[in-house]
mmCIF file of N, CA, C and O and ligand atoms in Angstrom:
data_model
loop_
_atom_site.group_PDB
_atom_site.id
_atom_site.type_symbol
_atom_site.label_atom_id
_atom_site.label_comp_id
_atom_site.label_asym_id
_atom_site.label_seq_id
_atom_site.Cartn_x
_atom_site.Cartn_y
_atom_site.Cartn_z
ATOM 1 N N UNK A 1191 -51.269 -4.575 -8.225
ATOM 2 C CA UNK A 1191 -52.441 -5.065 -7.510
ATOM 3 C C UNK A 1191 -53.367 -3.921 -7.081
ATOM 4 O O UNK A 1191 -54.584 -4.015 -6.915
ATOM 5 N N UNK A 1192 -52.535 -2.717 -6.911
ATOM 6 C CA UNK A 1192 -53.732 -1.919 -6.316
ATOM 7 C C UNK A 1192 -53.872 -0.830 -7.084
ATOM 8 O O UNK A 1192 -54.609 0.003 -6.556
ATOM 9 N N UNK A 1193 -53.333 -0.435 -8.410
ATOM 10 C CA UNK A 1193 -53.395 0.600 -9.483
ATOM 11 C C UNK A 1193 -54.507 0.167 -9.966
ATOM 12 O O UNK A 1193 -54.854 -1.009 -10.071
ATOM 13 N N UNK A 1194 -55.329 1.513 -10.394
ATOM 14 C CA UNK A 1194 -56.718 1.746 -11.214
ATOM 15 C C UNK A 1194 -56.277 1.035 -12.716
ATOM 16 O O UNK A 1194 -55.235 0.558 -13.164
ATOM 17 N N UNK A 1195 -57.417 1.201 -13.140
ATOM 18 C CA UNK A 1195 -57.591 0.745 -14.532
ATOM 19 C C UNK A 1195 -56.118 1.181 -15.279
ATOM 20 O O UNK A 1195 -55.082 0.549 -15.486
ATOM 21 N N UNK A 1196 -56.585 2.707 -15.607
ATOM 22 C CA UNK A 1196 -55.907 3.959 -15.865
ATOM 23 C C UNK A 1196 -54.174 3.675 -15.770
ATOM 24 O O UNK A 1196 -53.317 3.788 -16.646
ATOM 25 N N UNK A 1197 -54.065 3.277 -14.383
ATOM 26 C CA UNK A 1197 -52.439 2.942 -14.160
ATOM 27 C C UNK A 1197 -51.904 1.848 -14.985
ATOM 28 O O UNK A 1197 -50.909 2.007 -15.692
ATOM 29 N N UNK A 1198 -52.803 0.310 -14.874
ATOM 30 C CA UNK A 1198 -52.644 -0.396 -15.219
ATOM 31 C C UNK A 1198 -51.749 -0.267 -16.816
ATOM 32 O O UNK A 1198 -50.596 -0.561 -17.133
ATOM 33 N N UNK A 1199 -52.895 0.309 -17.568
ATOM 34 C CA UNK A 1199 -53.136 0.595 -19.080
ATOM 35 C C UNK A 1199 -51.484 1.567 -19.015
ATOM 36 O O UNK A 1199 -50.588 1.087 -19.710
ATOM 37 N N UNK A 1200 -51.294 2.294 -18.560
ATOM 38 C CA UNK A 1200 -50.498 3.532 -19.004
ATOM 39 C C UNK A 1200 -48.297 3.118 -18.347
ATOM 40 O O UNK A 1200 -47.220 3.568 -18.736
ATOM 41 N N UNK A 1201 -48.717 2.038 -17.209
ATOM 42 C CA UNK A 1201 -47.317 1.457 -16.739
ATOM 43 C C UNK A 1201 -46.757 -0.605 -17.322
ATOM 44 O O UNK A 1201 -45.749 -1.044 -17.875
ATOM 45 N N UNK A 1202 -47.779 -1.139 -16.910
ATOM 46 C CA UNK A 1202 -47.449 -2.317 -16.931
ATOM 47 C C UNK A 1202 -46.805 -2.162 -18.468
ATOM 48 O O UNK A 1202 -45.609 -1.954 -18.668
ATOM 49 N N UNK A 1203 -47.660 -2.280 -19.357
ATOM 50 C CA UNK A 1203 -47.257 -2.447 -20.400
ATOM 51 C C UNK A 1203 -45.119 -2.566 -20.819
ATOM 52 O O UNK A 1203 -44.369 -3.437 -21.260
ATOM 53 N N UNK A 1204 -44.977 -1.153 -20.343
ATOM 54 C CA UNK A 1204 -43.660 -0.797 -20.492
ATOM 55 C C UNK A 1204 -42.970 -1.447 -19.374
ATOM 56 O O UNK A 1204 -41.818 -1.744 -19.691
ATOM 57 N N UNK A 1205 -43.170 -1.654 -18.603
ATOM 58 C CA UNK A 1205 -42.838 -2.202 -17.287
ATOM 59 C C UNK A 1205 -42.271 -3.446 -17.196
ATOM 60 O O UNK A 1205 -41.319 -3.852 -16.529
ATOM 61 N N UNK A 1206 -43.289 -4.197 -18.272
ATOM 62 C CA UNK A 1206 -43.293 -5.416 -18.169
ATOM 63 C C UNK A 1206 -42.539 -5.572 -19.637
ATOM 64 O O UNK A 1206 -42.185 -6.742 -19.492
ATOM 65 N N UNK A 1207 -42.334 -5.419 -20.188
ATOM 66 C CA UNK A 1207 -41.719 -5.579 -21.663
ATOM 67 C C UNK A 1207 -40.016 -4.607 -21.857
ATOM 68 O O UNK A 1207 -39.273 -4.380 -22.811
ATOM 69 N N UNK A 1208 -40.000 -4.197 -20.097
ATOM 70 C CA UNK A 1208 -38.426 -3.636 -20.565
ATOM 71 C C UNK A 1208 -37.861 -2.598 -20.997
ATOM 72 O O UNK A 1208 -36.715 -2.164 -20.878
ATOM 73 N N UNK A 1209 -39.266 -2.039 -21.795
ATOM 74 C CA UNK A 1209 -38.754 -0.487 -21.968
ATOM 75 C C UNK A 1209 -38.826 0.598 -21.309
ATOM 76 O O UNK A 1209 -38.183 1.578 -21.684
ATOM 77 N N UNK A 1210 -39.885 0.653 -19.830
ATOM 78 C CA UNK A 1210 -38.950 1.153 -18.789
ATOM 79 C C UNK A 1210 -38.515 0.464 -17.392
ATOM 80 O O UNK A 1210 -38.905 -0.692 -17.226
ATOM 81 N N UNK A 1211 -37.942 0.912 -16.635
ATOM 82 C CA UNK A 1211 -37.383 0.412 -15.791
ATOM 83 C C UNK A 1211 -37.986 1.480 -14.387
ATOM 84 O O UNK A 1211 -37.954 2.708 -14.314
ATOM 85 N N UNK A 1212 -38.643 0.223 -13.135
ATOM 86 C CA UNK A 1212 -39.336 0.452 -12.036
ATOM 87 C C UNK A 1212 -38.477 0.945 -10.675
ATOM 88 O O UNK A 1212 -37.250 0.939 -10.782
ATOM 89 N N UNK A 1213 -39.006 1.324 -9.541
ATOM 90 C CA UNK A 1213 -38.428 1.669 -8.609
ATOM 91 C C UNK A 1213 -39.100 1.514 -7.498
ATOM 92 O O UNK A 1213 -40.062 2.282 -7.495
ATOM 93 N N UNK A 1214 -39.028 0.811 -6.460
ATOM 94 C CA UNK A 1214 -39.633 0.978 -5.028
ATOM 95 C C UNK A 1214 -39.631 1.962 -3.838
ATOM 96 O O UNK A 1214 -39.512 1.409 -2.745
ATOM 97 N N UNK A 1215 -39.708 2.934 -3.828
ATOM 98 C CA UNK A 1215 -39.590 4.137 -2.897
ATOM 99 C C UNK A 1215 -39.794 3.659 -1.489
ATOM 100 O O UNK A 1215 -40.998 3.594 -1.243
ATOM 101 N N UNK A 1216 -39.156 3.359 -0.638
ATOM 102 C CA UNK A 1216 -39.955 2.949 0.790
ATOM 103 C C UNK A 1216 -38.891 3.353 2.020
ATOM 104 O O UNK A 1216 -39.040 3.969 3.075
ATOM 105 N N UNK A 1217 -37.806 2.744 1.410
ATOM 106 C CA UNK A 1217 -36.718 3.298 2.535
ATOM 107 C C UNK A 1217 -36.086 4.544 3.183
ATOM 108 O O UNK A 1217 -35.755 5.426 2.390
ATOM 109 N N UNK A 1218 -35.900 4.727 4.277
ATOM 110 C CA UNK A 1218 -35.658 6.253 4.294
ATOM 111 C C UNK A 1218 -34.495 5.932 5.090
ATOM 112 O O UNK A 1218 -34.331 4.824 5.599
ATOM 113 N N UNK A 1219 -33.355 7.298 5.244
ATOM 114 C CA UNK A 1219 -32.511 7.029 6.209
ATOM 115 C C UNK A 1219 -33.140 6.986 7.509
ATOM 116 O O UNK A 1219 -34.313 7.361 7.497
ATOM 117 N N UNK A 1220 -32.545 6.529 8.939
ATOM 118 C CA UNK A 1220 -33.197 6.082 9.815
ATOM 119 C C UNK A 1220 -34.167 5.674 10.268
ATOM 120 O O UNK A 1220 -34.243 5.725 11.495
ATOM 121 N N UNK A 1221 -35.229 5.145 9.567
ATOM 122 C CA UNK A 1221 -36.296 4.365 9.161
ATOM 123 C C UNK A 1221 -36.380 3.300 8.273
ATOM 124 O O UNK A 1221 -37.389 3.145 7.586
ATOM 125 N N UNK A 1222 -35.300 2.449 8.206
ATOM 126 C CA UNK A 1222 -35.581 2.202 7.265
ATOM 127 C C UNK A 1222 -36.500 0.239 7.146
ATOM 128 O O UNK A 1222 -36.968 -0.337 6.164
ATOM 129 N N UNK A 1223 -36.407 -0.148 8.424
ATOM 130 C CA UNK A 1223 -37.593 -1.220 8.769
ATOM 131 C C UNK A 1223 -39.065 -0.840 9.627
ATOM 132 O O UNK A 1223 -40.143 -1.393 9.843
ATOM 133 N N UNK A 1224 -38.488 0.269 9.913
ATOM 134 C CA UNK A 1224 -39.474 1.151 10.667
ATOM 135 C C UNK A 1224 -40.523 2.151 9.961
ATOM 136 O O UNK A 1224 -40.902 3.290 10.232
ATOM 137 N N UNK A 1225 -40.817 1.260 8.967
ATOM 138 C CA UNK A 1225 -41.877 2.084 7.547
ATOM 139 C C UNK A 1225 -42.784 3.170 8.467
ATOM 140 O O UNK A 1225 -42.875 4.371 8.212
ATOM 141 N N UNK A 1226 -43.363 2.549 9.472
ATOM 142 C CA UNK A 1226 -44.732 3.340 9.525
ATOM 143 C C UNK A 1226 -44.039 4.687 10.291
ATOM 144 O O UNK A 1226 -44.687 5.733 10.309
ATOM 145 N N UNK A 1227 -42.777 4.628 10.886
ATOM 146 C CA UNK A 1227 -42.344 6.297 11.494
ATOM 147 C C UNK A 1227 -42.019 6.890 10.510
ATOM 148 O O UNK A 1227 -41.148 7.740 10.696
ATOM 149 N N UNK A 1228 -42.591 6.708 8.955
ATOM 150 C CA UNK A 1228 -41.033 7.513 7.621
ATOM 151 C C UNK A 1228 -41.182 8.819 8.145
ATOM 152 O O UNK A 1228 -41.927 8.859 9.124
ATOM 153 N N UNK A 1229 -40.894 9.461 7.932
ATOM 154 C CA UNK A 1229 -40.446 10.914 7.727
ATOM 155 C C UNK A 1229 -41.172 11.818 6.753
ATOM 156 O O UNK A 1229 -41.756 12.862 7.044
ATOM 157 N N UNK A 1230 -41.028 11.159 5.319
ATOM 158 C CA UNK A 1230 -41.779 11.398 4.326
ATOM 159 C C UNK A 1230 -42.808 11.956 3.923
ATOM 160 O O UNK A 1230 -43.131 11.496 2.827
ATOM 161 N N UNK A 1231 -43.640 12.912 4.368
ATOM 162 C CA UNK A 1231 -44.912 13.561 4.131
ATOM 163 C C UNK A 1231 -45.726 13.643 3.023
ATOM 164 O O UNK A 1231 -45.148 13.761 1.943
ATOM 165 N N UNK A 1232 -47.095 13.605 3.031
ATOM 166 C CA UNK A 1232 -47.495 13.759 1.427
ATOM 167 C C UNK A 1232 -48.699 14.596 2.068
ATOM 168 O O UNK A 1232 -49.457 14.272 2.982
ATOM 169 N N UNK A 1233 -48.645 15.789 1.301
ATOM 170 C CA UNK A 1233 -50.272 16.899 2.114
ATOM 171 C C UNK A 1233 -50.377 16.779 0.811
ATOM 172 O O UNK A 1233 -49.481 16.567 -0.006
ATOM 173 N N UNK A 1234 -51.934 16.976 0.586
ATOM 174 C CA UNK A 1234 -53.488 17.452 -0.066
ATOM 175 C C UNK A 1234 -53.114 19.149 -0.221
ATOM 176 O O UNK A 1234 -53.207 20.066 0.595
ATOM 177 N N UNK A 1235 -52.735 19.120 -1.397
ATOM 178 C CA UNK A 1235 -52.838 20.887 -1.465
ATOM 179 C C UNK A 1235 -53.891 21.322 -2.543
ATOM 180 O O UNK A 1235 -53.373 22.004 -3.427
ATOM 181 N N UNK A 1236 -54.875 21.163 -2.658
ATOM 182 C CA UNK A 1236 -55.852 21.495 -3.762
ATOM 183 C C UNK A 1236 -55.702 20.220 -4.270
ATOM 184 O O UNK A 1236 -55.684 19.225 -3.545
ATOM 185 N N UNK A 1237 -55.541 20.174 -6.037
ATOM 186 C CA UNK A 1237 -55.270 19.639 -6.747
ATOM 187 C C UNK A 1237 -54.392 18.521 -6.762
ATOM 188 O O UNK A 1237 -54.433 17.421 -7.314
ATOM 189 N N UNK A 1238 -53.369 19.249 -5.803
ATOM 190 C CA UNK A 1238 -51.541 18.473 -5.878
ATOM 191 C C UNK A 1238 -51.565 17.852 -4.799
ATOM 192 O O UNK A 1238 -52.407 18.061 -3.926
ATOM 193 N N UNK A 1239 -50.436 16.819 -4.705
ATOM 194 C CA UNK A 1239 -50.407 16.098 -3.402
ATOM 195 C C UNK A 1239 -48.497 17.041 -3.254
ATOM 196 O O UNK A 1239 -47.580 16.918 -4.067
ATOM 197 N N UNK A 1240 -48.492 17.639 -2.340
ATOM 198 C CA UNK A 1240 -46.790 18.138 -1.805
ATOM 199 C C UNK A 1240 -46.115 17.059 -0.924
ATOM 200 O O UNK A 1240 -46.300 16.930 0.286
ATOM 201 N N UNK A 1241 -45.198 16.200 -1.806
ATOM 202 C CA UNK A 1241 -44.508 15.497 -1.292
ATOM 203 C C UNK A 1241 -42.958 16.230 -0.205
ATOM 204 O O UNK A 1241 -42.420 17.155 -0.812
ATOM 205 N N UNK A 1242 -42.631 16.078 0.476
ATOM 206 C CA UNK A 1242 -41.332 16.470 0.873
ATOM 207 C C UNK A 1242 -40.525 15.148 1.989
ATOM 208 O O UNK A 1242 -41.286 14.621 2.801
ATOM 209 N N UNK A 1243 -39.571 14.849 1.982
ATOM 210 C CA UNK A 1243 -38.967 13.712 2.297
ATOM 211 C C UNK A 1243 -37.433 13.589 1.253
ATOM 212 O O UNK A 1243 -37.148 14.193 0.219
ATOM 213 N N UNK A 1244 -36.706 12.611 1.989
ATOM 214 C CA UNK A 1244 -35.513 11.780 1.610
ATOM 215 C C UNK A 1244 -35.781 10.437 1.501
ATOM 216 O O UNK A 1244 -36.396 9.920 2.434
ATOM 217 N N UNK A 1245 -35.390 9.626 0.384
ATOM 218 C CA UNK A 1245 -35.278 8.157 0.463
ATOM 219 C C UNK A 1245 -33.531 7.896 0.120
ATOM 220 O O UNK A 1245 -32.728 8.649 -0.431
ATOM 221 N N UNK A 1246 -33.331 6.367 0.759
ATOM 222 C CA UNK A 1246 -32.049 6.225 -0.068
ATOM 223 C C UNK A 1246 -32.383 4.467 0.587
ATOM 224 O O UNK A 1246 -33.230 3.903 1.280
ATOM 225 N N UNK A 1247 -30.900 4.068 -0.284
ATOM 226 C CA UNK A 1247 -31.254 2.901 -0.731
ATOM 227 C C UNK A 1247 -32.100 2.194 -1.769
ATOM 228 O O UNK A 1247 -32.448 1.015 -1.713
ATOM 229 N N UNK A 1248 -32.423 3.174 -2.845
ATOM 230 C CA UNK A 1248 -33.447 3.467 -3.542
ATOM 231 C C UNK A 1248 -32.723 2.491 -5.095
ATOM 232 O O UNK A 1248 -31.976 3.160 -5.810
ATOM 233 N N UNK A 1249 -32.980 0.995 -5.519
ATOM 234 C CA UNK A 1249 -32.603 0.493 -6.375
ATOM 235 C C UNK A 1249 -33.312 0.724 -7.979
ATOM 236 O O UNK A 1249 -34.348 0.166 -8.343
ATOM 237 N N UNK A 1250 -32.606 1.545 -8.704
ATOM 238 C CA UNK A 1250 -33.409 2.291 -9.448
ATOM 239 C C UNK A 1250 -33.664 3.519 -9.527
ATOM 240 O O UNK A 1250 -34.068 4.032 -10.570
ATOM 241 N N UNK A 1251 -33.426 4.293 -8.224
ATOM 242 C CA UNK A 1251 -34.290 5.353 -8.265
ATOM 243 C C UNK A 1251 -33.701 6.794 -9.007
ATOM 244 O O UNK A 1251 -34.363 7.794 -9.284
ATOM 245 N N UNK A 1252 -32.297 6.567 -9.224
ATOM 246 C CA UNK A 1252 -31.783 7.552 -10.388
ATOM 247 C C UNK A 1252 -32.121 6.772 -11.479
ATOM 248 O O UNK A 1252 -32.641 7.422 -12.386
ATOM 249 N N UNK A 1253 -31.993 5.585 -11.684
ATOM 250 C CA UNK A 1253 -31.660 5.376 -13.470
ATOM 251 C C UNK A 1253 -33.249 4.496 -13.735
ATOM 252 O O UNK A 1253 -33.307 3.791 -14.742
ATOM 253 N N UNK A 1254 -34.183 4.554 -13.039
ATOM 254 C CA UNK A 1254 -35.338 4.246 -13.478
ATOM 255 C C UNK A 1254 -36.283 5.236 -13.941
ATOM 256 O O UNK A 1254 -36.090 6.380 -13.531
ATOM 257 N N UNK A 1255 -37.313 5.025 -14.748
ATOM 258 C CA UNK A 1255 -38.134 5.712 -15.337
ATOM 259 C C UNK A 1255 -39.181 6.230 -14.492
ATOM 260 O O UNK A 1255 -39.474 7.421 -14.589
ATOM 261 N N UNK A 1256 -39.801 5.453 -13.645
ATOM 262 C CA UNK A 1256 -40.776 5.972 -12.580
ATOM 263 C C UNK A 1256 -40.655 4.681 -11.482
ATOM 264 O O UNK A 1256 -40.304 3.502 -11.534
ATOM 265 N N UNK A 1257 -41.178 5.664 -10.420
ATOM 266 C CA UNK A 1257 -41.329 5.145 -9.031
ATOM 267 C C UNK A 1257 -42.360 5.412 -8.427
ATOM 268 O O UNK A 1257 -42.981 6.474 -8.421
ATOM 269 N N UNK A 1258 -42.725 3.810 -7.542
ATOM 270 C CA UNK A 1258 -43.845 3.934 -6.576
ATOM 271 C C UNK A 1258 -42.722 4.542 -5.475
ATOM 272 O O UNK A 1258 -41.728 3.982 -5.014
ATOM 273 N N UNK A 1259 -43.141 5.618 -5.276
ATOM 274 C CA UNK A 1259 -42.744 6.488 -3.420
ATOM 275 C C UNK A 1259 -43.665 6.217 -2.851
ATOM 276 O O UNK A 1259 -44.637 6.379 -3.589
ATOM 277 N N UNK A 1260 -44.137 5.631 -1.226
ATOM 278 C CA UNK A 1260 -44.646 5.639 -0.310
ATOM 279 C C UNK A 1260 -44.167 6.382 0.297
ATOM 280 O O UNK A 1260 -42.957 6.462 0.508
ATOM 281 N N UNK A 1261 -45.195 7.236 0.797
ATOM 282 C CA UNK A 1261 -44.937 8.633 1.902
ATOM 283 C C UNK A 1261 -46.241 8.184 2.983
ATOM 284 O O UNK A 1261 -46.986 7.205 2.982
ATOM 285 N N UNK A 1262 -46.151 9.197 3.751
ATOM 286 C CA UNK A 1262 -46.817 8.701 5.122
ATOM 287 C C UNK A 1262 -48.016 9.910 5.068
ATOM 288 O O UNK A 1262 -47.515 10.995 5.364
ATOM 289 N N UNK A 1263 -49.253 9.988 4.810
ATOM 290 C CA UNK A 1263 -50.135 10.479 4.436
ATOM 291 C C UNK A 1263 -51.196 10.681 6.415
ATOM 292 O O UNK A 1263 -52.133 11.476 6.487
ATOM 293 N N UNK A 1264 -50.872 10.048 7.361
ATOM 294 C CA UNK A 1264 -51.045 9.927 8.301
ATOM 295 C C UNK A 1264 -50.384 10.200 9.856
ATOM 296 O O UNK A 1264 -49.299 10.779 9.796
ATOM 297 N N UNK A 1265 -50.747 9.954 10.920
ATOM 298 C CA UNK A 1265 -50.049 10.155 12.069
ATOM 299 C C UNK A 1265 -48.850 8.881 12.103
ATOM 300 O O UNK A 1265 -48.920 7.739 11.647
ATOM 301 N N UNK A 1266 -47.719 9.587 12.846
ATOM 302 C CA UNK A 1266 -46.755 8.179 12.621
ATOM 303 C C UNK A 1266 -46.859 6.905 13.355
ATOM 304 O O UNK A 1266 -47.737 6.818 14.214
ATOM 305 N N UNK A 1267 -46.300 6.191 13.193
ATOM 306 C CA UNK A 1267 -47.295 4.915 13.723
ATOM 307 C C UNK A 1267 -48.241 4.367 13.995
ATOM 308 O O UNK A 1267 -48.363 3.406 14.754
ATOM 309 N N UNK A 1268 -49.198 5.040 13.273
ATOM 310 C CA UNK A 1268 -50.577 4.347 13.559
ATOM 311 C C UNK A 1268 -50.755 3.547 12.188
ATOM 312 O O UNK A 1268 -50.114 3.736 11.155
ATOM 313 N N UNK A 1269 -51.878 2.509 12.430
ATOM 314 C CA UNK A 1269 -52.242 1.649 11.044
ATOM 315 C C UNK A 1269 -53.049 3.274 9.498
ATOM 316 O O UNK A 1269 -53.561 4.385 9.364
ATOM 317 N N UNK A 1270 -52.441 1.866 8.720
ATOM 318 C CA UNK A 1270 -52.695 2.534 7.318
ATOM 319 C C UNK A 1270 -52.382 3.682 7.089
ATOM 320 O O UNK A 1270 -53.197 4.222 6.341
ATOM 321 N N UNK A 1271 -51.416 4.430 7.446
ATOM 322 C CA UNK A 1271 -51.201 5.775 7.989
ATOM 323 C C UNK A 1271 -50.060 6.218 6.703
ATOM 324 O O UNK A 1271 -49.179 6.984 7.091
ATOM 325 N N UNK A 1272 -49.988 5.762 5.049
ATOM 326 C CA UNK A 1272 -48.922 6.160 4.360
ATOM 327 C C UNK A 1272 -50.065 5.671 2.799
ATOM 328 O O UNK A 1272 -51.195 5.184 2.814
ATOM 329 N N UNK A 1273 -49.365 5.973 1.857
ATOM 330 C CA UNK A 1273 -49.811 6.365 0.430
ATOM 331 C C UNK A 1273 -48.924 5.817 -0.817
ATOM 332 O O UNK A 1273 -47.853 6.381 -1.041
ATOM 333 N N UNK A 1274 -49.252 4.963 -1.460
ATOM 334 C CA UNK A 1274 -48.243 5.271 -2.775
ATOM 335 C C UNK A 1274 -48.379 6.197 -3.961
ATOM 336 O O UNK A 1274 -49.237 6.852 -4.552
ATOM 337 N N UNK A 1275 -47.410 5.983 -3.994
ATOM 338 C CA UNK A 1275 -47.682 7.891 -5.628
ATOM 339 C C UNK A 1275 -46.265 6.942 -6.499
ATOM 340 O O UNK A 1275 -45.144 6.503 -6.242
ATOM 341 N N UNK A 1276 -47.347 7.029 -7.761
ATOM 342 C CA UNK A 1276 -46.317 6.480 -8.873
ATOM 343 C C UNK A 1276 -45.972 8.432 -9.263
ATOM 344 O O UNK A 1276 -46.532 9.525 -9.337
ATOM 345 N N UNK A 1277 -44.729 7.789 -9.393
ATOM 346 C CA UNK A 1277 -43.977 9.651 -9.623
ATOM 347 C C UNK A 1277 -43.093 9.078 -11.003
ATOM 348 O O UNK A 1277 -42.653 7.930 -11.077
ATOM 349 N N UNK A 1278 -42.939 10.093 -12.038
ATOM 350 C CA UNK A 1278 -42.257 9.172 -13.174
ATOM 351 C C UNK A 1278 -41.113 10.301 -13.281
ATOM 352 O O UNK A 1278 -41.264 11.417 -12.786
ATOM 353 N N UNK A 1279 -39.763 9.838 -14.090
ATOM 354 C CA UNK A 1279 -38.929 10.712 -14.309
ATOM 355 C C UNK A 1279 -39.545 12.104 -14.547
ATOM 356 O O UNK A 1279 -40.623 12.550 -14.941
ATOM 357 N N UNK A 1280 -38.135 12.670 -14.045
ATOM 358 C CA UNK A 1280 -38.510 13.821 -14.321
ATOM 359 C C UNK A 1280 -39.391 14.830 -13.104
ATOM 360 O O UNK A 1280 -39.525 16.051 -13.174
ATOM 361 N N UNK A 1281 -39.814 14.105 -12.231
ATOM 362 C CA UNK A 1281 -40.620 14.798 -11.556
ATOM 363 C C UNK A 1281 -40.353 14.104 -9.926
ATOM 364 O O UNK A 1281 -41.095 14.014 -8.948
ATOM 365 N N UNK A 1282 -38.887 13.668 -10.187
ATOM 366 C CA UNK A 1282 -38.421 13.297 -9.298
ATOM 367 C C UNK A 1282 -37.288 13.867 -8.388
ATOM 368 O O UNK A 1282 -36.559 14.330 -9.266
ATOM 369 N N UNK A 1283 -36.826 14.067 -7.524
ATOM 370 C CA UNK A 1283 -36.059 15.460 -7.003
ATOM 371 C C UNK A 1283 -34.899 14.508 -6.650
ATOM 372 O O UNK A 1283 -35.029 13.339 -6.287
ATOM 373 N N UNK A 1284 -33.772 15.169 -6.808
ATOM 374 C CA UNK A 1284 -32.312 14.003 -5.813
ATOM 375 C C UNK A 1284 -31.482 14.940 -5.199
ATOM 376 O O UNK A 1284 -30.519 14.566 -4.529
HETATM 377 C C1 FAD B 607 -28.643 -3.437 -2.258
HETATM 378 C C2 FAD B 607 -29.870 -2.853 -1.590
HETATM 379 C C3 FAD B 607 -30.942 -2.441 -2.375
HETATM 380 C C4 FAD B 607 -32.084 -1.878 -1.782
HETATM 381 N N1 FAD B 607 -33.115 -1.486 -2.580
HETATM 382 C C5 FAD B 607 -34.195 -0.914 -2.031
HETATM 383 C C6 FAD B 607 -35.262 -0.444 -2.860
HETATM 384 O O1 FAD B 607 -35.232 -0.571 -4.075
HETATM 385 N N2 FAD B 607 -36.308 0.175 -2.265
HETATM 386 C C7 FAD B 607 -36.401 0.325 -0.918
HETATM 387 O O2 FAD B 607 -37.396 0.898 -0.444
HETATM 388 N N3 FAD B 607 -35.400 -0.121 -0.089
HETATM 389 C C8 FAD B 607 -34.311 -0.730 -0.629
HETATM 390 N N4 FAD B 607 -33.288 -1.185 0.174
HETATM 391 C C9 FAD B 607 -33.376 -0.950 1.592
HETATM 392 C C10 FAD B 607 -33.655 -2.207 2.409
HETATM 393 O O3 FAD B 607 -34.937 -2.707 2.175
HETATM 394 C C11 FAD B 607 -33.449 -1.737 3.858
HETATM 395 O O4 FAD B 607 -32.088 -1.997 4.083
HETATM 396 C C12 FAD B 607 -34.374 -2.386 4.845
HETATM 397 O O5 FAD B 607 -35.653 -1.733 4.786
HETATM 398 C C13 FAD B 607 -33.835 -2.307 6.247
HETATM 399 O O6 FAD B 607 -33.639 -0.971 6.627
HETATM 400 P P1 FAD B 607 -32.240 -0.547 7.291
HETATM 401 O O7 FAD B 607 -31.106 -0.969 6.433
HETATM 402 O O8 FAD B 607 -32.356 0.903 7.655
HETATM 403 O O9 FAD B 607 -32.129 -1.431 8.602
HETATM 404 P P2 FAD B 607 -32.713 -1.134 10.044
HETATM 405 O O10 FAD B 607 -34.147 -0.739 9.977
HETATM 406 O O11 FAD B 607 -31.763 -0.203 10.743
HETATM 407 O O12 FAD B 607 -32.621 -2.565 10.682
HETATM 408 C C14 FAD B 607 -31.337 -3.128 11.104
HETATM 409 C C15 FAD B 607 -31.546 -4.530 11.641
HETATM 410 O O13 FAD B 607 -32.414 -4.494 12.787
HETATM 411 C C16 FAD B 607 -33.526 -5.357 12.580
HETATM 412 N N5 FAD B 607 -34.711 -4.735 13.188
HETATM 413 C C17 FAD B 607 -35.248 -3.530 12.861
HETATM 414 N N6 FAD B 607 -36.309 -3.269 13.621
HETATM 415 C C18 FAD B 607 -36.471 -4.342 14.452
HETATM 416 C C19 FAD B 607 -37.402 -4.677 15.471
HETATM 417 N N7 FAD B 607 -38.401 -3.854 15.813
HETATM 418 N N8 FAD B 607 -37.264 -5.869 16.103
HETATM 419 C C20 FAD B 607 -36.247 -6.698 15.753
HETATM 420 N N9 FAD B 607 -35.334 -6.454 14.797
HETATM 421 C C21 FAD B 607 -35.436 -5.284 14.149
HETATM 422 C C22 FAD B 607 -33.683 -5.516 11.088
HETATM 423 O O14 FAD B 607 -34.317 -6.726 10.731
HETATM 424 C C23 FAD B 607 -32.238 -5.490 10.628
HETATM 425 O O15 FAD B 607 -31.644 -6.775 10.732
HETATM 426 C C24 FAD B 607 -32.146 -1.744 -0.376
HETATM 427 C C25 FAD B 607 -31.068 -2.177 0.415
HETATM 428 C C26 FAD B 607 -29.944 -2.702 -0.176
HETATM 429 C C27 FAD B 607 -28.797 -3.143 0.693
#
């Protein structure tokens, strides 16, 4: 629903037909209904976004191909205060 054109074109496809397999990034240890305190950070470094954080409970998140991670791009608890980042194998840390 909320991926660009670009995303659309380059995930659903595989996504949806099975040949790869998705992941929801959201949970963290001790946070884990408590989304808007995550832990999770995502800074603006130039170019790059520097993720650093733990998730678990993560269905998929070793044996899937890519994942939406939500990290918290904001102050904690305040509204709209987090980000999704499709991150695909490989560029995923455990
Ligand atoms: C098999 C399995 C697969 C999962 N897969 C994924 C996944 O793919 N991606 C992902 O992101 N997460 C996943 N999860 C995590 C799941 O969504 C979390 O368990 C959920 O977010 C709750 O977090 P928690 O377990 O830390 O519980 P807690 O946040 O500790 O909550 C414990 C209990 O307290 C209640 N509670 C919490 N806060 C309040 C409040 N303010 N007022 C009243 N009651 C409250 C909750 O409803 C719950 O009943 C998975 C979990 C399981 C068991």
């Amino acid at each position: 629903m909320f991926g660009n054109e670009e995303q659309k074109r380059q995930y659903l496809p595989k996504l949806a037909s099975g040949q790869w397999i998705g992941a929801w990034g959201l949970t963290e240890p001790n946070t884990g209904s408590d989304a808007g305190n995550m832990r999770t950070v995502a800074v603006l470094d130039g170019d790059y976004w520097i993720i650093n954080g733990a998730k678990n409970f993560i269905t998929h998140g070793i044996s899937g191909n890519v994942a939406v991670v939500i990290a918290r791009t904001g102050a904690p608890n305040q509204g709209q205060n987090s980000s999704a980042f499709v991150i695909e194998e490989g560029r995923l840390a455990f």
